[in-house]
mmCIF file of C-alpha atoms in Angstrom:
data_model
loop_
_atom_site.group_PDB
_atom_site.id
_atom_site.type_symbol
_atom_site.label_atom_id
_atom_site.label_comp_id
_atom_site.label_asym_id
_atom_site.label_seq_id
_atom_site.Cartn_x
_atom_site.Cartn_y
_atom_site.Cartn_z
ATOM 1 C CA UNK A 877 -15.035 28.277 -43.836
ATOM 2 C CA UNK A 878 -17.020 27.646 -47.752
ATOM 3 C CA UNK A 879 -16.338 30.091 -49.963
ATOM 4 C CA UNK A 880 -18.326 30.376 -53.136
ATOM 5 C CA UNK A 881 -17.284 32.796 -55.838
ATOM 6 C CA UNK A 882 -19.186 33.774 -58.339
ATOM 7 C CA UNK A 883 -16.662 35.131 -61.057
ATOM 8 C CA UNK A 884 -18.942 37.440 -63.615
ATOM 9 C CA UNK A 885 -16.161 37.925 -65.939
ATOM 10 C CA UNK A 886 -16.651 37.132 -69.910
ATOM 11 C CA UNK A 887 -12.484 36.662 -69.707
ATOM 12 C CA UNK A 888 -13.213 34.300 -67.214
ATOM 13 C CA UNK A 889 -9.468 33.844 -65.166
ATOM 14 C CA UNK A 890 -7.567 36.284 -67.236
ATOM 15 C CA UNK A 891 -10.378 38.446 -65.529
ATOM 16 C CA UNK A 892 -9.090 42.045 -64.570
ATOM 17 C CA UNK A 893 -11.080 41.460 -61.453
ATOM 18 C CA UNK A 894 -9.773 37.932 -60.242
ATOM 19 C CA UNK A 895 -6.485 39.205 -59.558
ATOM 20 C CA UNK A 896 -8.253 41.813 -56.657
ATOM 21 C CA UNK A 897 -10.105 38.111 -55.789
ATOM 22 C CA UNK A 898 -7.304 35.749 -55.803
ATOM 23 C CA UNK A 899 -5.398 38.024 -53.337
ATOM 24 C CA UNK A 900 -8.218 38.746 -50.803
ATOM 25 C CA UNK A 901 -8.462 34.875 -50.945
ATOM 26 C CA UNK A 902 -4.939 34.195 -49.889
ATOM 27 C CA UNK A 903 -5.032 36.499 -47.581
ATOM 28 C CA UNK A 904 -8.227 34.586 -45.844
ATOM 29 C CA UNK A 905 -6.386 31.893 -46.061
ATOM 30 C CA UNK A 906 -3.185 33.198 -44.578
ATOM 31 C CA UNK A 907 -5.587 33.082 -41.013
ATOM 32 C CA UNK A 908 -7.849 29.953 -41.674
ATOM 33 C CA UNK A 909 -7.922 27.026 -44.728
ATOM 34 C CA UNK A 910 -11.121 27.204 -46.526
ATOM 35 C CA UNK A 911 -13.308 25.367 -48.886
ATOM 36 C CA UNK A 912 -13.188 27.212 -52.095
ATOM 37 C CA UNK A 913 -15.109 26.996 -55.109
ATOM 38 C CA UNK A 914 -15.523 29.114 -58.302
ATOM 39 C CA UNK A 915 -18.154 29.384 -60.443
ATOM 40 C CA UNK A 916 -17.482 31.438 -63.772
ATOM 41 C CA UNK A 917 -21.234 32.152 -65.304
ATOM 42 C CA UNK A 918 -20.330 32.546 -68.506
ATOM 43 C CA UNK A 919 -19.386 29.062 -68.650
ATOM 44 C CA UNK A 920 -22.846 27.915 -66.963
ATOM 45 C CA UNK A 921 -25.677 27.226 -68.831
ATOM 46 C CA UNK A 922 -28.465 29.727 -66.971
ATOM 47 C CA UNK A 923 -31.760 30.651 -69.094
ATOM 48 C CA UNK A 924 -32.770 34.270 -68.635
ATOM 49 C CA UNK A 925 -35.313 34.624 -65.846
ATOM 50 C CA UNK A 926 -38.960 35.041 -67.568
ATOM 51 C CA UNK A 927 -40.769 36.920 -64.333
ATOM 52 C CA UNK A 928 -43.457 33.820 -64.153
ATOM 53 C CA UNK A 929 -43.183 33.629 -60.595
ATOM 54 C CA UNK A 930 -43.917 29.497 -60.775
ATOM 55 C CA UNK A 931 -40.793 29.194 -58.629
ATOM 56 C CA UNK A 932 -41.890 31.952 -55.757
ATOM 57 C CA UNK A 933 -45.434 30.072 -55.910
ATOM 58 C CA UNK A 934 -44.600 26.439 -56.326
ATOM 59 C CA UNK A 935 -42.120 25.733 -53.794
ATOM 60 C CA UNK A 936 -38.902 27.167 -55.442
ATOM 61 C CA UNK A 937 -39.409 25.160 -58.633
ATOM 62 C CA UNK A 938 -38.347 26.866 -61.591
ATOM 63 C CA UNK A 939 -39.669 26.306 -65.328
ATOM 64 C CA UNK A 940 -35.605 25.780 -66.685
ATOM 65 C CA UNK A 941 -34.015 22.733 -66.378
ATOM 66 C CA UNK A 942 -30.397 23.832 -66.463
ATOM 67 C CA UNK A 943 -27.456 24.923 -64.291
ATOM 68 C CA UNK A 944 -29.186 27.335 -62.343
ATOM 69 C CA UNK A 945 -30.497 24.472 -59.783
ATOM 70 C CA UNK A 946 -27.302 23.189 -58.688
ATOM 71 C CA UNK A 947 -26.135 26.221 -58.409
ATOM 72 C CA UNK A 948 -28.691 27.625 -55.963
ATOM 73 C CA UNK A 949 -27.619 24.274 -53.963
ATOM 74 C CA UNK A 950 -23.611 25.282 -53.960
ATOM 75 C CA UNK A 951 -25.000 29.259 -52.634
ATOM 76 C CA UNK A 952 -27.146 27.515 -49.924
ATOM 77 C CA UNK A 953 -24.385 25.532 -48.799
ATOM 78 C CA UNK A 954 -22.125 27.763 -48.623
ATOM 79 C CA UNK A 955 -20.599 30.183 -45.758
ATOM 80 C CA UNK A 956 -19.788 33.236 -48.047
ATOM 81 C CA UNK A 957 -20.752 34.032 -51.079
ATOM 82 C CA UNK A 958 -17.648 36.404 -53.198
ATOM 83 C CA UNK A 959 -18.935 37.924 -55.814
ATOM 84 C CA UNK A 960 -16.155 39.194 -58.292
ATOM 85 C CA UNK A 961 -16.915 41.080 -61.085
ATOM 86 C CA UNK A 962 -15.745 43.999 -63.526
ATOM 87 C CA UNK A 963 -18.363 47.059 -64.093
ATOM 88 C CA UNK A 964 -20.248 46.472 -67.917
ATOM 89 C CA UNK A 965 -22.102 49.583 -67.931
ATOM 90 C CA UNK A 966 -22.180 51.184 -64.447
ATOM 91 C CA UNK A 967 -23.210 47.399 -63.251
ATOM 92 C CA UNK A 968 -22.644 43.583 -63.778
ATOM 93 C CA UNK A 969 -22.321 42.031 -66.521
ATOM 94 C CA UNK A 970 -25.044 39.765 -68.370
ATOM 95 C CA UNK A 971 -23.936 36.302 -67.643
ATOM 96 C CA UNK A 972 -23.769 37.627 -64.321
ATOM 97 C CA UNK A 973 -26.652 39.443 -63.678
ATOM 98 C CA UNK A 974 -28.812 36.463 -65.712
ATOM 99 C CA UNK A 975 -27.449 34.588 -62.545
ATOM 100 C CA UNK A 976 -28.435 36.781 -60.168
ATOM 101 C CA UNK A 977 -31.986 37.086 -61.265
ATOM 102 C CA UNK A 978 -32.438 33.427 -61.585
ATOM 103 C CA UNK A 979 -31.538 33.400 -57.531
ATOM 104 C CA UNK A 980 -35.592 34.152 -57.550
ATOM 105 C CA UNK A 981 -36.396 30.855 -55.931
ATOM 106 C CA UNK A 982 -34.897 31.399 -52.731
ATOM 107 C CA UNK A 983 -37.750 33.844 -52.187
ATOM 108 C CA UNK A 984 -41.539 33.620 -51.689
ATOM 109 C CA UNK A 985 -43.875 36.301 -53.289
ATOM 110 C CA UNK A 986 -45.141 37.294 -49.920
ATOM 111 C CA UNK A 987 -43.670 40.471 -48.738
ATOM 112 C CA UNK A 988 -42.721 41.528 -45.335
ATOM 113 C CA UNK A 989 -42.044 45.042 -44.065
ATOM 114 C CA UNK A 990 -37.821 45.117 -42.988
ATOM 115 C CA UNK A 991 -36.974 48.634 -41.565
ATOM 116 C CA UNK A 992 -38.605 50.839 -44.068
ATOM 117 C CA UNK A 993 -38.896 49.082 -47.252
ATOM 118 C CA UNK A 994 -40.547 45.757 -47.759
ATOM 119 C CA UNK A 995 -38.926 42.525 -48.777
ATOM 120 C CA UNK A 996 -40.068 39.133 -50.376
ATOM 121 C CA UNK A 997 -39.413 36.168 -47.199
ATOM 122 C CA UNK A 998 -36.928 33.307 -47.754
ATOM 123 C CA UNK A 999 -38.350 30.520 -49.528
ATOM 124 C CA UNK A 1000 -35.265 28.875 -48.405
ATOM 125 C CA UNK A 1001 -33.220 29.656 -45.217
ATOM 126 C CA UNK A 1002 -30.264 31.773 -46.451
ATOM 127 C CA UNK A 1003 -29.810 33.346 -43.297
ATOM 128 C CA UNK A 1004 -25.682 31.438 -42.164
ATOM 129 C CA UNK A 1005 -24.647 33.537 -45.624
ATOM 130 C CA UNK A 1006 -22.567 36.375 -45.751
ATOM 131 C CA UNK A 1007 -21.770 38.545 -49.238
ATOM 132 C CA UNK A 1008 -18.698 39.594 -50.308
ATOM 133 C CA UNK A 1009 -18.333 42.066 -53.696
ATOM 134 C CA UNK A 1010 -15.402 42.353 -55.738
ATOM 135 C CA UNK A 1011 -15.692 44.628 -58.511
ATOM 136 C CA UNK A 1012 -12.983 46.522 -60.527
ATOM 137 C CA UNK A 1013 -13.056 49.103 -63.427
ATOM 138 C CA UNK A 1014 -11.470 50.954 -65.933
ATOM 139 C CA UNK A 1015 -11.861 54.428 -65.495
ATOM 140 C CA UNK A 1016 -9.200 55.843 -62.910
ATOM 141 C CA UNK A 1017 -11.792 57.019 -59.787
ATOM 142 C CA UNK A 1018 -13.928 55.102 -58.038
ATOM 143 C CA UNK A 1019 -16.453 57.965 -57.595
ATOM 144 C CA UNK A 1020 -18.911 58.313 -60.258
ATOM 145 C CA UNK A 1021 -18.648 54.948 -61.793
ATOM 146 C CA UNK A 1022 -19.369 52.191 -59.116
ATOM 147 C CA UNK A 1023 -22.703 53.869 -57.290
ATOM 148 C CA UNK A 1024 -25.051 52.229 -59.046
ATOM 149 C CA UNK A 1025 -23.544 48.536 -58.310
ATOM 150 C CA UNK A 1026 -22.760 49.186 -55.160
ATOM 151 C CA UNK A 1027 -26.436 50.363 -54.707
ATOM 152 C CA UNK A 1028 -28.331 47.220 -56.237
ATOM 153 C CA UNK A 1029 -25.964 45.048 -54.594
ATOM 154 C CA UNK A 1030 -26.694 46.386 -50.771
ATOM 155 C CA UNK A 1031 -30.249 46.369 -51.696
ATOM 156 C CA UNK A 1032 -29.899 42.570 -52.755
ATOM 157 C CA UNK A 1033 -27.501 41.976 -49.535
ATOM 158 C CA UNK A 1034 -29.013 44.484 -46.850
ATOM 159 C CA UNK A 1035 -27.377 42.567 -44.464
ATOM 160 C CA UNK A 1036 -23.545 40.821 -43.811
ATOM 161 C CA UNK A 1037 -22.138 42.521 -46.724
ATOM 162 C CA UNK A 1038 -18.635 44.046 -47.566
ATOM 163 C CA UNK A 1039 -17.933 45.819 -50.757
ATOM 164 C CA UNK A 1040 -14.529 46.403 -52.300
ATOM 165 C CA UNK A 1041 -14.271 48.509 -55.756
ATOM 166 C CA UNK A 1042 -10.529 49.030 -57.482
ATOM 167 C CA UNK A 1043 -10.616 51.678 -60.364
ATOM 168 C CA UNK A 1044 -7.477 51.387 -62.928
ATOM 169 C CA UNK A 1045 -7.955 47.661 -62.568
ATOM 170 C CA UNK A 1046 -6.282 46.470 -65.749
ATOM 171 C CA UNK A 1047 -3.071 47.439 -64.376
ATOM 172 C CA UNK A 1048 -3.566 43.979 -62.295
ATOM 173 C CA UNK A 1049 -2.813 42.113 -65.931
ATOM 174 C CA UNK A 1050 -0.509 44.086 -67.425
ATOM 175 C CA UNK A 1051 3.766 42.724 -65.946
ATOM 176 C CA UNK A 1052 4.818 46.233 -66.651
ATOM 177 C CA UNK A 1053 2.205 47.706 -63.954
ATOM 178 C CA UNK A 1054 4.013 45.041 -61.471
ATOM 179 C CA UNK A 1055 5.542 48.225 -59.355
ATOM 180 C CA UNK A 1056 2.232 49.671 -58.367
ATOM 181 C CA UNK A 1057 -0.360 46.657 -58.411
ATOM 182 C CA UNK A 1058 1.608 44.258 -56.289
ATOM 183 C CA UNK A 1059 1.948 47.082 -53.327
ATOM 184 C CA UNK A 1060 -2.302 47.406 -53.965
ATOM 185 C CA UNK A 1061 -2.307 43.146 -54.096
ATOM 186 C CA UNK A 1062 -0.641 43.308 -50.542
ATOM 187 C CA UNK A 1063 -3.137 45.619 -49.342
ATOM 188 C CA UNK A 1064 -6.117 43.363 -50.674
ATOM 189 C CA UNK A 1065 -4.221 40.499 -49.111
ATOM 190 C CA UNK A 1066 -4.082 42.252 -45.873
ATOM 191 C CA UNK A 1067 -8.059 43.065 -45.780
ATOM 192 C CA UNK A 1068 -8.341 39.302 -46.698
ATOM 193 C CA UNK A 1069 -6.911 38.178 -43.417
ATOM 194 C CA UNK A 1070 -8.763 41.224 -41.481
ATOM 195 C CA UNK A 1071 -11.955 39.881 -42.816
ATOM 196 C CA UNK A 1072 -11.390 35.980 -41.584
ATOM 197 C CA UNK A 1073 -9.948 37.316 -38.518
ATOM 198 C CA UNK A 1074 -12.926 39.747 -38.249
ATOM 199 C CA UNK A 1075 -15.728 39.892 -40.498
ATOM 200 C CA UNK A 1076 -15.432 43.121 -41.749
ATOM 201 C CA UNK A 1077 -12.687 45.461 -43.272
ATOM 202 C CA UNK A 1078 -11.198 48.897 -42.290
ATOM 203 C CA UNK A 1079 -12.638 52.047 -43.192
ATOM 204 C CA UNK A 1080 -9.111 53.343 -43.457
ATOM 205 C CA UNK A 1081 -8.059 50.345 -45.322
ATOM 206 C CA UNK A 1082 -10.903 50.077 -47.827
ATOM 207 C CA UNK A 1083 -10.160 53.586 -48.714
ATOM 208 C CA UNK A 1084 -6.812 52.721 -49.679
ATOM 209 C CA UNK A 1085 -8.100 49.876 -51.820
ATOM 210 C CA UNK A 1086 -10.279 51.917 -53.265
ATOM 211 C CA UNK A 1087 -7.669 54.980 -54.289
ATOM 212 C CA UNK A 1088 -5.837 55.438 -57.800
ATOM 213 C CA UNK A 1089 -2.894 53.546 -57.910
ATOM 214 C CA UNK A 1090 -1.359 56.085 -60.412
ATOM 215 C CA UNK A 1091 -3.101 59.548 -60.713
ATOM 216 C CA UNK A 1092 -5.724 59.838 -62.413
ATOM 217 C CA UNK A 1093 -4.324 61.853 -65.040
ATOM 218 C CA UNK A 1094 -1.637 59.378 -65.635
ATOM 219 C CA UNK A 1095 -3.628 56.614 -66.093
ATOM 220 C CA UNK A 1096 -6.125 58.519 -68.990
ATOM 221 C CA UNK A 1097 -3.369 59.252 -71.002
ATOM 222 C CA UNK A 1098 -1.355 55.629 -70.914
ATOM 223 C CA UNK A 1099 -4.809 54.107 -71.994
ATOM 224 C CA UNK A 1100 -5.306 57.059 -74.421
ATOM 225 C CA UNK A 1101 -1.675 56.221 -75.838
ATOM 226 C CA UNK A 1102 -0.440 60.071 -75.190
ATOM 227 C CA UNK A 1103 2.333 59.335 -72.973
ATOM 228 C CA UNK A 1104 5.191 61.055 -74.333
#
């Protein structure tokens, strides 16, 4: 399988969330070898979409001549896209959002009704693609934090998507927290194996992964520097 990981963290390789993503990939590779490429959004020259719609009306050609043309080719050549990013203002970091918006050339201006909503008709064939969202946040709880990012991902990729959200993710970059982070990474590796085998992750396993690693109050005290 060709897997394209789009790392949306401005921290690049030091991303808290990339610890989760690497564990997921390790689990997938235990089942079968995968060809993996990682793109770090902040390292790429990606101009902002101007909403001119030239790409949607003119055969997929964007007015900007930057790194996005090659990224679109990488996307279409992949089997699985993993969007790995930390939660910024309840959504994507700006470099990743700019990349997502510049995928507009994959669609036409014309619309079709799918279920109870309208979608743009594809200008390129990306029906073979599957999508995984892996998102970490610095808050101690999942509820009332990830919902906006999850809804956006579900709207952008309504089919063949899997979503993993992990609170307390800064702990993955803290060696002293290994006693609680390693068991969580093992669960994520298990999720990677399940996904490689079946294309899904069991609800019970996802519930374990998305739960706090330590009690919420204890985590908040550590972050606030108020632990005795």
